[in-house]
């Protein structure tokens, strides 16, 4: 990749200073028109990635996705029975205590049809869209163990067959899986390969007759490992690529427990989601027919990534559902408990906690359904970055909100008689599984940086070719940029897509996006390819982007609510404006830290501290009571 | 063998909701409030579907009177196993004034039109607690009635109904056609499973107006005022039994 050329260009045109980013000086002077992008990429759903170029693709996210009346009626019909079941027939306390979901409960879930929500109707499932799936996820999340069991079964366990399987595999396996007769599990992680999924060592060797693969290896942290009959297993196979070279590439297999050689270890004794079965699964010469390869031999890694990406967004809905429930439970207490002759709800610090919960639920909902709506559009839109952002925000937001809710109840929140401690323990896993938040932040930042880098070098190439128009365009942009300015990316004003009562927040958002675009450019210039190793930089980039996407989601959703006059839309405007204001200042600070030699940035010191501690594998300061004489 | 069962289902405010009185005291707040099928109507539907599963009846028809939203309630009945639905459209002021007399006239007219042999209703609705519709319907049709049923057995062309009454249990035998109203212990309604809800989409709901059935829904009642029950006042703690006795005397209680 020619990021070096970017450097050369800047030197050759003798305008190094034109590429230096502006440092937080956005006071209004003049207006800049939105820059027209240079089309070197296929027109596919590109929202998050274009934010890296300081560009807002309004059409992708405005107006907020809507489902038609019939679908809404249908989903409302579904919500009733599921809520009833969870309120009356699910004893979460018992499930947590016994570390097991009772078989009556599992049967109830199967009969309700919850084991095949996204399996097409022709195979016996409910054929729900992503949006409807997310809606039901809001209710199912009331019990963490059940939510994880169902997700492990259908969001990842059988997803491979659904999205990459052929007709025969679908017809053979999906009906029983949808009915819950068979339970599925997803087997990727190994003792030596967690975040680094591409390094798995489980092997699949072709038999002499070429009709079977023999799978050998062990997998850990497998949800439903003890209950499953059907496993989606990832193993290395020998592949001869087009150059005639032998390579070991990952392949995805449908493995039935009946094939033999499949054993599972004892269930893990976990902090939370204790009712979900998690164990080690070992494959010892398990014979798998070649018809059970999902997709192509050697194409397994991509299948794995697609599976994981497709289910991620639903965490937003699940967390929002949980927080909404917590708000109900906690406000009941805060309204009745009195101290100092006032009810708790009259105290500022308690009120702040409720505002935090409401804001988080609002943002999570907005992001989740925006992403689901985008994913439900025809074609195969790649929303992996957006889904990852939903996951990171929702998992961390949920963890904070549950903790705050517990705090409101004080000592009562700490005891097992109340569900708060269970919600807290169940929530902790959200930041770890389905891609740790650290990995996802890297993914979010790097995917965007790579995309931006490609576009920018594409532009450089054109200029080198002598495309005068592009040169003038870039120069003109740089000249205007060097003057402090307000930004107009088309969200407000006469053709604006955002409702006037949100105009202020939209302006803040546009400013952030613009600053972000220039910051990204300067980072690429400063680091080039080595940006991959700058985790603390990438972390901030990801955080800014997540905030930007969140702001987009709330602006879009609130605009729609006002425009169609939904109940309590004033409250939505308040939530949207509050969140955007908060995120705006946070983003500005993060981006200030990203500028060259920023005094706000302590990364070098942090790394030095970490190095000294890790070298000695201990805290190295002398004890404060120590003497030298 | 009974051919057709009519089941009445009413859309009411959900039992878990905290009901509030409207500021103008003309009624309760229904806007934006969660509604669902009256629990006793659920039991009625369940009983009808059970009879169909035992092959003692051929068709179960769910009926509801009200505005467009009652179709949701009918759909729930369809998802539980009813074969088709009839929505009797009544809206606005007429709906506010709709009471047991009007509904029983409608049910009677429909029973004749649909040639039903059995009508099963919930014993009462949890919003008005009238406990009149079943009885009035039977009277209008001049059919026998088995109300507060905790057990229903179809024996040939006779219906054995065990009724829960104040004194205990009473068993009656009714000639068909008849009207039955369901009490709490008749059965445990099934969940409308999601696959059944999807199948129910294909079932038919026909819409009729009271006028088409020759029924006049004008009300003979006028609601003057709706109020919340008085706030419960705090009690007073006393130290000794003597204090208690003197306080009671003071209050004129003893």
Coordinates of C-alpha atoms in Angstrom, one line a residue, chain B residues 147-148 162-171 183:
Chain B
X147 CA -72.4 -20.5 34.4
X148 CA -69.3 -20.5 36.6
X162 CA -70.1 -28.6 37.1
X163 CA -70.7 -25.2 38.5
X164 CA -68.8 -23.4 41.3
X165 CA -71.3 -21.8 43.5
X166 CA -71.2 -20.3 47.0
X167 CA -72.2 -23.4 48.7
X168 CA -69.8 -25.7 46.8
X169 CA -70.2 -27.5 43.5
X170 CA -73.4 -28.0 41.6
X171 CA -73.7 -30.3 38.6
X183 CA -64.7 -20.0 35.6

